[in-house]
Amino acid sequence: MLVVTTIAALRSRREELLRRDTRVAFVPTMGALHEGHLALVHRGRALADEVWVSVFVNPTQFAPHEDFTTYPRDLESDREALERSGAAVLFAPSMREMYPRPSATTIDLAELTVGMCGAQRPGHFRGVALVVTKLLNIVQPDVALFGAKDWQQATVIRRLVEDLNIPTRIEVHPTVREDDGVALSSRNAYLSPPERAAARVLSQALGNAEEAIRAGERRGSVLEALMAERVAGEPLAHLQYAAAVDPDALHPVRIVTGRVLLALAVFVGSTRLIDNLLVEGV
Ligand code: PAF
């Protein structure tokens, strides 16, 4: 596996592959790789000739009080995991390489980011949209893969690729979970053992709301209250939001018909976790 740290070196490798008509699948990450990321690499191998992975903890998507400085970083173990999983290129640029000066450009997908994580983390999706656009322009992949756990992020990225005519297909992969239902996340590393046990409350609350839908409940507000109630029953958890939204437009659903996205953000101790569940065939 090739480790590349400069945009110039990555571009020249990409040009070489374009001449040979070699297809590239791209998995952008912030490192601290887990099985969820590796599942994306695995899927990428089925879709393209080479899988390229970026590891870059992007400062522009963190607010000043958030965990940018403490975000888990272990490039050597990420490199080993990627080597084992058959990735062809690891792109690990420095901050200066990605942002030689502060960006004057803003990409704002207002209508998709007013609710859920966008409401709780103002500016977060502008940072995500900026870095993903930069990365897609640098790598020029045929396909890029994202996890469904970050549903709002994936929706924003799909839309910006469409709006800006970026010639990359976006594929979103199902959330990978532990046996007890907890969604894999790099931030799970922050949890103490009791907090890790408490983190089960997210998938349990989503499961309760899904059961209610299957039993005939259709009111979005009732589904949100059900999830909130379940989270409130876990002493180490503190709800940030519980939402029942349209899976594409991301606006709140008053009465569920067809399909609905159930989404949660919960602090477990001081760690903010998100999870969601797409319920179809309603
Ligand atoms: O999902 C992530 O890890 C990040 O938000 C991404 C897409 C790599 C952009 O920094």
Short mmCIF file of C-alpha atoms and ligand atoms in Angstrom, two decimals:
data_model
loop_
_atom_site.label_atom_id
_atom_site.label_comp_id
_atom_site.label_asym_id
_atom_site.label_seq_id
_atom_site.Cartn_x
_atom_site.Cartn_y
_atom_site.Cartn_z
CA MET A 1 0.00 0.00 0.00
CA LEU A 2 1.21 3.42 -0.98
CA VAL A 3 1.19 6.15 1.70
CA VAL A 4 0.87 9.60 0.14
CA THR A 5 0.97 12.88 2.04
CA THR A 6 0.92 15.51 -0.73
CA ILE A 7 -1.81 16.50 -3.16
CA ALA A 8 0.74 16.70 -6.00
CA ALA A 9 1.89 13.10 -5.48
CA LEU A 10 -1.68 11.85 -5.19
CA ARG A 11 -2.71 13.65 -8.39
CA SER A 12 0.18 12.23 -10.37
CA ARG A 13 -0.71 8.70 -9.20
CA ARG A 14 -4.35 9.33 -10.17
CA GLU A 15 -3.37 10.62 -13.63
CA GLU A 16 -1.31 7.50 -14.19
CA LEU A 17 -4.33 5.32 -13.31
CA LEU A 18 -6.70 7.38 -15.50
CA ARG A 19 -4.41 6.69 -18.47
CA ARG A 20 -4.78 2.97 -17.73
CA ASP A 21 -8.56 3.31 -17.19
CA THR A 22 -8.19 2.03 -13.61
CA ARG A 23 -11.24 2.66 -11.43
CA VAL A 24 -10.82 4.09 -7.94
CA ALA A 25 -13.19 3.75 -4.98
CA PHE A 26 -12.57 6.29 -2.25
CA VAL A 27 -13.28 6.11 1.49
CA PRO A 28 -12.77 9.46 3.26
CA THR A 29 -12.19 9.07 7.01
CA MET A 30 -10.85 10.89 10.04
CA GLY A 31 -8.89 7.78 11.08
CA ALA A 32 -9.27 5.75 14.29
CA LEU A 33 -10.50 3.13 11.88
CA HIS A 34 -12.93 0.42 12.97
CA GLU A 35 -14.80 -2.42 11.27
CA GLY A 36 -17.36 0.06 9.90
CA HIS A 37 -14.63 1.82 7.90
CA LEU A 38 -13.12 -1.49 6.85
CA ALA A 39 -16.52 -2.67 5.58
CA LEU A 40 -16.47 0.38 3.28
CA VAL A 41 -13.00 -0.61 2.05
CA HIS A 42 -14.25 -4.13 1.46
CA ARG A 43 -17.22 -2.87 -0.53
CA GLY A 44 -14.94 -0.51 -2.46
CA ARG A 45 -12.83 -3.46 -3.59
CA ALA A 46 -15.90 -5.00 -5.20
CA LEU A 47 -16.69 -1.73 -7.02
CA ALA A 48 -13.32 -0.60 -8.35
CA ASP A 49 -9.78 -1.71 -9.20
CA GLU A 50 -8.21 0.19 -6.31
CA VAL A 51 -9.50 1.51 -2.98
CA TRP A 52 -8.01 4.77 -1.71
CA VAL A 53 -8.59 5.90 1.86
CA SER A 54 -7.93 9.33 3.32
CA VAL A 55 -7.17 9.91 6.99
CA PHE A 56 -7.53 13.56 7.90
CA VAL A 57 -9.03 14.98 11.09
CA ASN A 58 -10.73 17.97 9.55
CA PRO A 59 -10.61 21.04 11.82
CA THR A 60 -13.31 22.98 9.94
CA GLN A 61 -16.06 20.56 11.01
CA PHE A 62 -15.38 20.95 14.75
CA ALA A 63 -16.64 23.85 16.85
CA PRO A 64 -14.05 25.41 19.21
CA HIS A 65 -15.51 23.59 22.27
CA GLU A 66 -15.63 20.19 20.52
CA ASP A 67 -13.13 17.30 20.50
CA PHE A 68 -10.80 18.26 17.62
CA THR A 69 -7.64 18.18 19.75
CA THR A 70 -8.55 14.97 21.59
CA TYR A 71 -10.05 13.10 18.61
CA PRO A 72 -8.34 9.65 18.58
CA ARG A 73 -5.35 9.60 16.21
CA ASP A 74 -3.22 6.52 15.50
CA LEU A 75 -1.96 6.65 11.93
CA GLU A 76 0.30 3.62 12.32
CA SER A 77 -2.51 1.33 13.43
CA ASP A 78 -4.78 2.79 10.71
CA ARG A 79 -2.04 2.07 8.16
CA GLU A 80 -1.73 -1.55 9.33
CA ALA A 81 -5.52 -2.08 9.24
CA LEU A 82 -5.73 -0.65 5.72
CA GLU A 83 -2.79 -2.72 4.54
CA ARG A 84 -4.57 -5.87 5.82
CA SER A 85 -7.87 -4.85 4.23
CA GLY A 86 -6.34 -4.47 0.78
CA ALA A 87 -6.50 -0.69 0.31
CA ALA A 88 -4.09 0.49 -2.40
CA VAL A 89 -3.46 4.07 -1.24
CA LEU A 90 -3.56 5.84 2.12
CA PHE A 91 -3.76 9.61 1.71
CA ALA A 92 -2.70 11.28 4.97
CA PRO A 93 -2.21 14.98 4.28
CA SER A 94 -1.08 17.50 6.87
CA MET A 95 -3.24 20.40 7.93
CA ARG A 96 -1.04 22.77 5.92
CA GLU A 97 -1.42 20.60 2.82
CA MET A 98 -5.23 20.69 3.03
CA TYR A 99 -5.58 24.27 4.26
CA PRO A 100 -2.50 26.32 3.25
CA ARG A 101 -4.64 29.29 4.21
CA PRO A 102 -8.16 29.56 5.61
CA SER A 103 -10.73 28.77 2.95
CA ALA A 104 -12.66 31.76 1.59
CA THR A 105 -15.24 29.39 0.11
CA THR A 106 -18.30 28.20 1.99
CA ILE A 107 -20.63 25.42 0.89
CA ASP A 108 -23.90 25.74 2.73
CA LEU A 109 -26.69 23.21 2.19
CA ALA A 110 -29.11 25.22 4.26
CA GLU A 111 -32.30 23.23 3.86
CA LEU A 112 -30.64 19.89 4.74
CA THR A 113 -28.75 21.19 7.75
CA VAL A 114 -31.26 23.22 9.74
CA GLY A 115 -32.33 20.26 11.87
CA MET A 116 -30.83 17.33 13.76
CA CYS A 117 -26.99 17.52 14.01
CA GLY A 118 -27.01 20.72 11.93
CA ALA A 119 -29.07 22.49 14.61
CA GLN A 120 -26.86 21.19 17.42
CA ARG A 121 -23.52 21.74 15.68
CA PRO A 122 -23.76 25.03 13.76
CA GLY A 123 -21.16 25.16 10.98
CA HIS A 124 -20.40 21.43 11.21
CA PHE A 125 -21.85 20.52 7.81
CA ARG A 126 -20.21 23.52 6.16
CA GLY A 127 -16.90 22.04 7.33
CA VAL A 128 -17.85 18.55 6.13
CA ALA A 129 -19.07 19.86 2.75
CA LEU A 130 -15.88 21.86 2.25
CA VAL A 131 -13.45 19.05 3.06
CA VAL A 132 -15.38 16.38 1.16
CA THR A 133 -15.55 18.62 -1.92
CA LYS A 134 -11.81 19.25 -1.66
CA LEU A 135 -11.08 15.54 -1.23
CA LEU A 136 -13.31 14.52 -4.16
CA ASN A 137 -11.59 17.12 -6.35
CA ILE A 138 -8.16 15.92 -5.26
CA VAL A 139 -8.83 12.17 -5.61
CA GLN A 140 -11.35 12.25 -8.50
CA PRO A 141 -12.73 8.84 -7.56
CA ASP A 142 -15.27 6.91 -9.62
CA VAL A 143 -17.20 6.10 -6.46
CA ALA A 144 -16.98 7.33 -2.86
CA LEU A 145 -18.33 5.38 0.11
CA PHE A 146 -19.89 6.67 3.32
CA GLY A 147 -21.55 5.02 6.32
CA ALA A 148 -25.29 5.31 6.98
CA LYS A 149 -24.66 6.00 10.68
CA ASP A 150 -23.94 9.59 9.63
CA TRP A 151 -27.18 9.75 7.64
CA GLN A 152 -27.46 13.54 7.58
CA GLN A 153 -23.83 13.79 6.43
CA ALA A 154 -24.43 11.24 3.65
CA THR A 155 -27.55 13.14 2.54
CA VAL A 156 -25.62 16.43 2.45
CA ILE A 157 -22.81 14.82 0.43
CA ARG A 158 -25.17 13.20 -2.07
CA ARG A 159 -26.82 16.54 -2.64
CA LEU A 160 -23.65 18.59 -3.00
CA VAL A 161 -22.27 16.08 -5.51
CA GLU A 162 -25.49 16.45 -7.50
CA ASP A 163 -25.66 20.25 -7.19
CA LEU A 164 -21.99 20.81 -8.07
CA ASN A 165 -21.90 18.17 -10.86
CA ILE A 166 -19.03 16.30 -9.24
CA PRO A 167 -18.50 13.19 -11.39
CA THR A 168 -18.34 10.72 -8.49
CA ARG A 169 -21.02 8.23 -7.57
CA ILE A 170 -21.87 8.23 -3.86
CA GLU A 171 -22.65 4.92 -2.20
CA VAL A 172 -23.94 4.71 1.37
CA HIS A 173 -23.31 1.53 3.33
CA PRO A 174 -25.40 0.15 6.23
CA THR A 175 -24.26 0.88 9.79
CA VAL A 176 -22.03 -1.79 11.28
CA ARG A 177 -23.00 -2.72 14.85
CA GLU A 178 -21.54 -4.62 17.79
CA ASP A 179 -23.43 -7.77 18.85
CA ASP A 180 -25.36 -5.75 21.44
CA GLY A 181 -26.59 -3.26 18.83
CA VAL A 182 -24.18 -0.38 19.55
CA ALA A 183 -23.20 1.32 16.28
CA LEU A 184 -19.45 1.34 15.63
CA SER A 185 -17.95 4.80 16.01
CA SER A 186 -14.44 6.13 16.55
CA ARG A 187 -15.87 8.05 19.52
CA ASN A 188 -16.84 4.78 21.30
CA ALA A 189 -13.16 4.76 22.34
CA TYR A 190 -13.97 7.59 24.79
CA LEU A 191 -16.51 5.47 26.74
CA SER A 192 -15.75 3.95 30.15
CA PRO A 193 -17.08 0.37 30.65
CA PRO A 194 -20.31 1.58 32.36
CA GLU A 195 -20.79 4.19 29.62
CA ARG A 196 -20.21 1.58 26.95
CA ALA A 197 -23.01 -0.51 28.51
CA ALA A 198 -25.24 2.59 28.68
CA ALA A 199 -24.60 3.31 24.98
CA ARG A 200 -26.93 0.43 24.14
CA VAL A 201 -29.79 2.79 24.91
CA LEU A 202 -29.51 4.42 21.47
CA SER A 203 -30.23 1.30 19.42
CA GLN A 204 -32.80 0.18 22.02
CA ALA A 205 -34.71 3.47 21.75
CA LEU A 206 -34.65 3.24 17.95
CA GLY A 207 -35.87 -0.36 18.19
CA ASN A 208 -38.73 0.65 20.53
CA ALA A 209 -39.88 3.32 18.08
CA GLU A 210 -39.72 0.87 15.19
CA GLU A 211 -41.84 -1.61 17.17
CA ALA A 212 -44.37 1.15 17.80
CA ILE A 213 -44.56 1.87 14.05
CA ARG A 214 -45.03 -1.82 13.29
CA ALA A 215 -47.81 -1.85 15.90
CA GLY A 216 -49.58 0.99 14.10
CA GLU A 217 -48.23 4.24 15.58
CA ARG A 218 -47.89 6.87 12.85
CA ARG A 219 -47.46 10.18 14.71
CA GLY A 220 -43.91 11.52 14.42
CA SER A 221 -44.17 13.43 17.70
CA VAL A 222 -45.21 10.28 19.58
CA LEU A 223 -42.29 8.33 18.10
CA GLU A 224 -39.91 11.11 19.16
CA ALA A 225 -41.37 11.11 22.68
CA LEU A 226 -41.03 7.32 22.90
CA MET A 227 -37.35 7.48 22.02
CA ALA A 228 -36.78 10.36 24.45
CA GLU A 229 -38.49 8.41 27.23
CA ARG A 230 -36.34 5.35 26.64
CA VAL A 231 -33.15 7.47 26.75
CA ALA A 232 -34.34 9.22 29.92
CA GLY A 233 -34.52 5.80 31.58
CA GLU A 234 -30.73 5.41 31.28
CA PRO A 235 -29.01 7.41 34.07
CA LEU A 236 -25.69 7.86 32.19
CA ALA A 237 -27.42 9.15 29.05
CA HIS A 238 -28.64 12.62 28.24
CA LEU A 239 -30.72 13.21 25.10
CA GLN A 240 -29.69 15.91 22.63
CA TYR A 241 -32.38 15.20 20.05
CA ALA A 242 -34.80 12.48 18.99
CA ALA A 243 -36.21 12.95 15.50
CA ALA A 244 -38.59 11.23 13.09
CA VAL A 245 -37.82 12.75 9.69
CA ASP A 246 -38.25 12.27 5.98
CA PRO A 247 -35.18 10.20 4.96
CA ASP A 248 -34.39 12.40 1.91
CA ALA A 249 -35.55 15.93 2.78
CA LEU A 250 -34.75 15.46 6.50
CA HIS A 251 -37.72 17.55 7.61
CA PRO A 252 -39.83 16.36 10.55
CA VAL A 253 -42.60 13.92 9.70
CA ARG A 254 -46.01 14.64 11.20
CA ILE A 255 -47.62 11.38 10.07
CA VAL A 256 -45.44 8.51 8.88
CA THR A 257 -46.29 7.08 5.48
CA GLY A 258 -44.01 4.84 3.42
CA ARG A 259 -40.64 5.38 5.10
CA VAL A 260 -39.20 7.33 7.98
CA LEU A 261 -35.76 7.92 9.44
CA LEU A 262 -35.59 7.67 13.22
CA ALA A 263 -32.54 9.55 14.47
CA LEU A 264 -30.92 10.20 17.83
CA ALA A 265 -28.06 12.18 19.33
CA VAL A 266 -27.28 11.31 22.93
CA PHE A 267 -24.53 12.28 25.35
CA VAL A 268 -23.33 9.21 27.20
CA GLY A 269 -21.22 10.75 29.94
CA SER A 270 -19.47 13.52 28.03
CA THR A 271 -19.36 11.59 24.73
CA ARG A 272 -21.83 12.58 22.04
CA LEU A 273 -23.09 9.56 20.09
CA ILE A 274 -25.48 9.45 17.13
CA ASP A 275 -27.47 6.61 15.62
CA ASN A 276 -30.40 6.18 13.28
CA LEU A 277 -32.74 3.61 11.82
CA LEU A 278 -34.49 3.68 8.46
CA VAL A 279 -37.96 2.13 8.75
CA GLU A 280 -39.51 1.21 5.41
CA GLY A 281 -42.70 -0.40 4.22
CA VAL A 282 -44.89 1.58 6.63
O1 PAF B 1 -17.41 10.92 8.54
C1 PAF B 1 -16.25 11.36 8.69
O2 PAF B 1 -15.34 10.67 9.17
C2 PAF B 1 -15.95 12.79 8.26
O3 PAF B 1 -17.02 13.63 8.52
C3 PAF B 1 -15.49 12.91 6.80
C4 PAF B 1 -16.57 12.49 5.84
C5 PAF B 1 -14.26 12.04 6.57
C6 PAF B 1 -15.12 14.36 6.50
O4 PAF B 1 -14.11 14.82 7.33
#
